[in-house]
CSV table of C-alpha atoms in Angstrom, one decimal:
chain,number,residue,atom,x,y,z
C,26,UNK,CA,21.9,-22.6,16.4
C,27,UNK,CA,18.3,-23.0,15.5
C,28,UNK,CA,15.8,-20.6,13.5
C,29,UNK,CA,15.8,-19.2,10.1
C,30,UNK,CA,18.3,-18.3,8.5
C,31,UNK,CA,17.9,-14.6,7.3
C,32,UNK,CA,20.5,-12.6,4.8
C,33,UNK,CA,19.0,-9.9,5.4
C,34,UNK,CA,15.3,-8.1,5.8
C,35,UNK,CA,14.5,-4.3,5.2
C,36,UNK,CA,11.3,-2.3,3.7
C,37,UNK,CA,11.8,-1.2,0.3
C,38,UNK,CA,9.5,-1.1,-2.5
C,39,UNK,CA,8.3,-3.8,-4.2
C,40,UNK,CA,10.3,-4.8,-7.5
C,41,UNK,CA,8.2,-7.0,-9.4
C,42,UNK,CA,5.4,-9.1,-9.3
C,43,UNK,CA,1.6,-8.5,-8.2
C,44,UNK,CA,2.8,-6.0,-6.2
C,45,UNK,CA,5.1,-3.8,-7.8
C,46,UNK,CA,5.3,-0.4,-6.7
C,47,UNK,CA,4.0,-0.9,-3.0
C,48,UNK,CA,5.9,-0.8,0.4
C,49,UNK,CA,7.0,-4.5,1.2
C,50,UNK,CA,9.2,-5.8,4.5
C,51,UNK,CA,11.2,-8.3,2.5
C,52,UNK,CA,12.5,-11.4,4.4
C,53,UNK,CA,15.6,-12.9,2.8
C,54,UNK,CA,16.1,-16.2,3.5
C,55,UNK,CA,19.8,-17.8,3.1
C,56,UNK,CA,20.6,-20.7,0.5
C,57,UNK,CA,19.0,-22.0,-3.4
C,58,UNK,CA,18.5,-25.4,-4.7
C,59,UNK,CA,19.1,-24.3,-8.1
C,60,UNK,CA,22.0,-22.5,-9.9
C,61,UNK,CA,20.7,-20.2,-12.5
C,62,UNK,CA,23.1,-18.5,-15.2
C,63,UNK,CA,21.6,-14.8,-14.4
C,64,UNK,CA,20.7,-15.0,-10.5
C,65,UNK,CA,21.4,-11.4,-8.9
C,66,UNK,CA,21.3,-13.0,-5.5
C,67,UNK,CA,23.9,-15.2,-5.7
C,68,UNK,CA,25.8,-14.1,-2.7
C,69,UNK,CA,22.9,-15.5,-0.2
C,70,UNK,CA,23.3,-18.9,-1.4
C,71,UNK,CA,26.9,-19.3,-0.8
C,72,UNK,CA,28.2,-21.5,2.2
C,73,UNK,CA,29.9,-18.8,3.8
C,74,UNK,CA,27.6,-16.0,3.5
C,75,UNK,CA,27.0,-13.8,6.8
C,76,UNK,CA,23.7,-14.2,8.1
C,77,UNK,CA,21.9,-14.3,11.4
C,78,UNK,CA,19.7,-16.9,12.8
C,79,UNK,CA,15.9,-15.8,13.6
C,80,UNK,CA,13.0,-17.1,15.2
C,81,UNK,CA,9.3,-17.0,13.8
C,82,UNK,CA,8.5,-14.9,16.6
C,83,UNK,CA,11.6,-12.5,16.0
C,84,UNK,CA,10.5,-12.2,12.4
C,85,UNK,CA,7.1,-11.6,13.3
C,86,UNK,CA,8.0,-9.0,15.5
C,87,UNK,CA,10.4,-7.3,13.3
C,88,UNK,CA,7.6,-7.0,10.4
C,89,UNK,CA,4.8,-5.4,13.0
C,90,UNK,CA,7.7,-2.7,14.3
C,91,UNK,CA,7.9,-1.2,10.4
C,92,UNK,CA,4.3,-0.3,10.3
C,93,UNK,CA,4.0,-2.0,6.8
C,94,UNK,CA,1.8,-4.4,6.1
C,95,UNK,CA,3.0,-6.5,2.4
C,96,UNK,CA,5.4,-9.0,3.4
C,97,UNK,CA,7.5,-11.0,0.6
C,98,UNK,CA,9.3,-14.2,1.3
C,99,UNK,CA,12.1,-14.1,-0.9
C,100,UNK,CA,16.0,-15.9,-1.1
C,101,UNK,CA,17.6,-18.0,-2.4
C,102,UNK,CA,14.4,-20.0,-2.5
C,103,UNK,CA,12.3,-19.6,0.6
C,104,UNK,CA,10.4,-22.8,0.9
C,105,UNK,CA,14.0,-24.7,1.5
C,106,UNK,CA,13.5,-23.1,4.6
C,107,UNK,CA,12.5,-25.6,8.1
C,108,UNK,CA,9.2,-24.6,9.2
C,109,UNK,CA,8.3,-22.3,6.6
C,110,UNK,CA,5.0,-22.7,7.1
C,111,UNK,CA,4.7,-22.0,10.8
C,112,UNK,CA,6.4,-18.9,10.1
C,113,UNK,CA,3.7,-18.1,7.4
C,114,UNK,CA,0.8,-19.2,9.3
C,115,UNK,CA,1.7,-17.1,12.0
C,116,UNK,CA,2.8,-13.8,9.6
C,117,UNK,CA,-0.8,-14.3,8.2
C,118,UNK,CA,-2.3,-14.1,12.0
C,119,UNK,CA,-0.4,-11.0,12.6
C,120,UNK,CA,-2.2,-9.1,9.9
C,121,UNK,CA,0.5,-9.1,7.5
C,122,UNK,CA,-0.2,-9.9,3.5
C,123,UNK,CA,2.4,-12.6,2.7
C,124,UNK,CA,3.6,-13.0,-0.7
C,125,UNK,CA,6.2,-15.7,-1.3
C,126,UNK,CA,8.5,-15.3,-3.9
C,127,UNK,CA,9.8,-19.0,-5.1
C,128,UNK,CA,11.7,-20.5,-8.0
C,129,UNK,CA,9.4,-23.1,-9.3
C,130,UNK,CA,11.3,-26.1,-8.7
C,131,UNK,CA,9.4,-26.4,-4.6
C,132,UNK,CA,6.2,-28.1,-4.4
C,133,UNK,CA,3.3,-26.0,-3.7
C,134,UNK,CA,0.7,-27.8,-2.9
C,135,UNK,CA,1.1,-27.7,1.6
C,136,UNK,CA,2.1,-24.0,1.2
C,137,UNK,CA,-1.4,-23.0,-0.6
C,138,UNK,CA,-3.6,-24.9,2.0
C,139,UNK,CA,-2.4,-22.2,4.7
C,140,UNK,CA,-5.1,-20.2,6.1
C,141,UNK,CA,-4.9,-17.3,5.5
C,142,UNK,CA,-3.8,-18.2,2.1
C,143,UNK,CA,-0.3,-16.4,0.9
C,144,UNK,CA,-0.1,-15.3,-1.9
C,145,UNK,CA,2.7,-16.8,-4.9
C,146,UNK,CA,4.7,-15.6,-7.0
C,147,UNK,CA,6.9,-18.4,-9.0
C,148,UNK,CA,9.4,-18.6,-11.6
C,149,UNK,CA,9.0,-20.7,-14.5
C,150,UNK,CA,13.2,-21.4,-15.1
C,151,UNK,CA,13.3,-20.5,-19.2
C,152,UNK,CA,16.0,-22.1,-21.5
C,153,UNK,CA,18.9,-19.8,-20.7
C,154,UNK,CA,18.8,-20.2,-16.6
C,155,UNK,CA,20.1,-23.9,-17.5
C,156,UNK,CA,17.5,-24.7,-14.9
C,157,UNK,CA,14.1,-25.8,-16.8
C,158,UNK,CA,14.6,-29.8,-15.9
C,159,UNK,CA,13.8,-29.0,-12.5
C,160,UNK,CA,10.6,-27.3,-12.9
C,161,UNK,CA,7.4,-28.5,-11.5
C,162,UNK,CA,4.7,-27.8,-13.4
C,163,UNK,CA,2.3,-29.6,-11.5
C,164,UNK,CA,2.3,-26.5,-9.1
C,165,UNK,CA,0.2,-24.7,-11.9
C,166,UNK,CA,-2.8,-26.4,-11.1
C,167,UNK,CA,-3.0,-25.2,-7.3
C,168,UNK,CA,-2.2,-21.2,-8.7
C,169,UNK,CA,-5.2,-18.4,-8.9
C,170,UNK,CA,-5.7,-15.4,-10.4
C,171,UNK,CA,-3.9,-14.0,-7.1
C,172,UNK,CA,-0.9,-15.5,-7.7
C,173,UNK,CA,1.7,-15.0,-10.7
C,174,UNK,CA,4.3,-16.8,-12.9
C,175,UNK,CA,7.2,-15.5,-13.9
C,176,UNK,CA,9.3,-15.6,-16.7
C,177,UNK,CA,12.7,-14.3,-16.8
C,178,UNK,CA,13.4,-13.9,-20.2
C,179,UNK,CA,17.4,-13.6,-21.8
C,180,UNK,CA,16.5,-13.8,-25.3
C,181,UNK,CA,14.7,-15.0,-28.1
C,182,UNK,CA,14.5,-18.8,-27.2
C,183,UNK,CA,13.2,-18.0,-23.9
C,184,UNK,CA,10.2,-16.1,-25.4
C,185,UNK,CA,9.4,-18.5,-27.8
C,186,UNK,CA,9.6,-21.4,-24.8
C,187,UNK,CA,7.8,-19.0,-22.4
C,188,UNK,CA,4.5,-18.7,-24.8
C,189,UNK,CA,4.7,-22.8,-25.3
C,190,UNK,CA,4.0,-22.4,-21.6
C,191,UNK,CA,1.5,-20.1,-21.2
C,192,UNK,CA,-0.4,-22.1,-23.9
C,193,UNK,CA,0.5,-25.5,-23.3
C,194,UNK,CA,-1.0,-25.1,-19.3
C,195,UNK,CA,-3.7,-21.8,-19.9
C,196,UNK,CA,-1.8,-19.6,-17.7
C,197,UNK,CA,-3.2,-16.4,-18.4
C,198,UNK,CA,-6.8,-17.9,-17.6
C,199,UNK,CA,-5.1,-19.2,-14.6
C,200,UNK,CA,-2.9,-16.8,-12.9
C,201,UNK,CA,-1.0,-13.3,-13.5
C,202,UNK,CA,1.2,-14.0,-16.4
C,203,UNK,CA,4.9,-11.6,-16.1
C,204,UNK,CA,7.5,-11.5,-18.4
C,205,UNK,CA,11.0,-9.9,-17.2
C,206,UNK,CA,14.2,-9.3,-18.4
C,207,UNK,CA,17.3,-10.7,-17.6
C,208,UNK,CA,19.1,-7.5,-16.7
C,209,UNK,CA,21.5,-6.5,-19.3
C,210,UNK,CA,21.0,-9.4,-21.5
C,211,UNK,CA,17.9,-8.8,-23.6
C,212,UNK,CA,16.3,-5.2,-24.1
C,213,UNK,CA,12.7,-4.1,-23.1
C,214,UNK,CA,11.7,-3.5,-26.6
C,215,UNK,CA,11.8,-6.6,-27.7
C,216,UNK,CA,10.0,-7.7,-25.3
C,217,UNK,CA,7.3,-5.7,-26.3
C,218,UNK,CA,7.3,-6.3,-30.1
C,219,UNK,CA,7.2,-10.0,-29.3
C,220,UNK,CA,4.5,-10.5,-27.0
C,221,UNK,CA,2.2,-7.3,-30.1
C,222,UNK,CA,4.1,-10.2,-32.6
C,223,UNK,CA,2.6,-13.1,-31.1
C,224,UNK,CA,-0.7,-11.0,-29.6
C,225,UNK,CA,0.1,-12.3,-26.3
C,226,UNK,CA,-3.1,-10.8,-24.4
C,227,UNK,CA,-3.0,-11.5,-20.7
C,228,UNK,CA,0.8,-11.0,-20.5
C,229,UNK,CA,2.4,-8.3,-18.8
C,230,UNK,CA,5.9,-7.2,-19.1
C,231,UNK,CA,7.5,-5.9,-15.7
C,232,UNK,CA,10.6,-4.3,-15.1
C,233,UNK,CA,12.3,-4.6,-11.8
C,234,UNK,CA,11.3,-1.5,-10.7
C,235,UNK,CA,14.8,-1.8,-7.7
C,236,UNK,CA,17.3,-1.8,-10.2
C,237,UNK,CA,15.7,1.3,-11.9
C,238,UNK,CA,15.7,3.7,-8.8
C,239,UNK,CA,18.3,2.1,-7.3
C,240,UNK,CA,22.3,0.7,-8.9
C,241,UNK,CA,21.1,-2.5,-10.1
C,242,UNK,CA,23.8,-4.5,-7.6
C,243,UNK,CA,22.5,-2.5,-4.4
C,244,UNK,CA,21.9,-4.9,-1.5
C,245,UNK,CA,18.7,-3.6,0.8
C,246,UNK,CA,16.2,-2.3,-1.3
């Protein structure tokens, strides 16, 4: 059966990112290349996870009947997705804001040339996702101060990794720069006293704003 392969979609607000706080349709596309330590979507990457198979046009449709106009991409990782770009070409047509939320390891280079540009939000994979090898830091270069990276930080190591980063590539001068906690594993504060330790100017620390107002494992929001 063709079309995309969607875990689920719902409005909510939005968690993290450029656009924290603000109403969002969130599109949840089935299936990840990677296999992070700390992923909190790990159930719509499995084989055998229920999902239903939608057209662009469906999708489309679907955003324009919730009245809301910030759309995020999200997964599993989004851009594994055939004809992703048809669907975001003609999201961006509709009227809708498209934000797409991807893991860092999937080239960018096609997705940014869309008119009207999405916006991008991607993961940089730290030291404790087990993930870092497969991250393309070439995609830095095609980022603007519109889009974000992300860090999802689990301790100590990551931070110190994540600011090699930010320096090494300018990110701050680049793009939005977010650093977020691994849920559970490393706590807010020290977060904070890091980044006032290392006078990390340009860096903002976001929590995910779902798992606050919501139970942290709650599925549609």
């Amino acid at each position: 059966m063709s079309g995309f392969k969607v875990a689920e979609k719902f409005v909510s607000i939005n968690g993290e990112g450029p656009r924290a706080g603000e109403l969002a349709v969130f599109l949840r596309f089935c299936g990840c290349n990677l296999n992070c330590g700390y992923c909190d979507t790990r159930w719509a990457n499995t084989a055998d996870v229920k999902c239903e198979f939608v057209s662009a046009e469906e999708l489309v449709a679907y955003v324009k009947s919730t009245g809301v106009k910030n759309v995020t991409l999200t997964g599993g990782e989004p851009l594994l997705q055939t004809d992703i770009t048809y669907l975001i070409k003609l999201l961006g047509a509709s009227g809708a804001e498209v934000e797409i939320e991807t893991n860092g390891s999937m080239p960018l280079k096609n997705i940014v040339s869309i008119a009207p540009r999405p916006a991008v939000t991607a993961d940089y994979k730290l030291p404790s996702s087990g993930m870092e090898k497969l991250m393309l830091t070439e995609n830095f270069s095609y980022l603007t101060l519109r889009d974000a990276v992300k860090f999802v930080v689990g301790d100590k190591c990551d931070l110190l990794r994540a600011e090699e980063i930010i320096n090494e590539y300018g990110l701050t001068d680049r793009c939005r720069v977010y650093f977020s906690p691994v849920f559970g594993k490393i706590k807010p504060v020290e977060i904070a006293e890091f980044m006032k330790e290392r006078k990390l100017n340009g860096v903002r620390l976001q929590l995910q704003l779902h798992k606050i107002i919501w139970e942290p494992d709650k599925r549609g929001v």
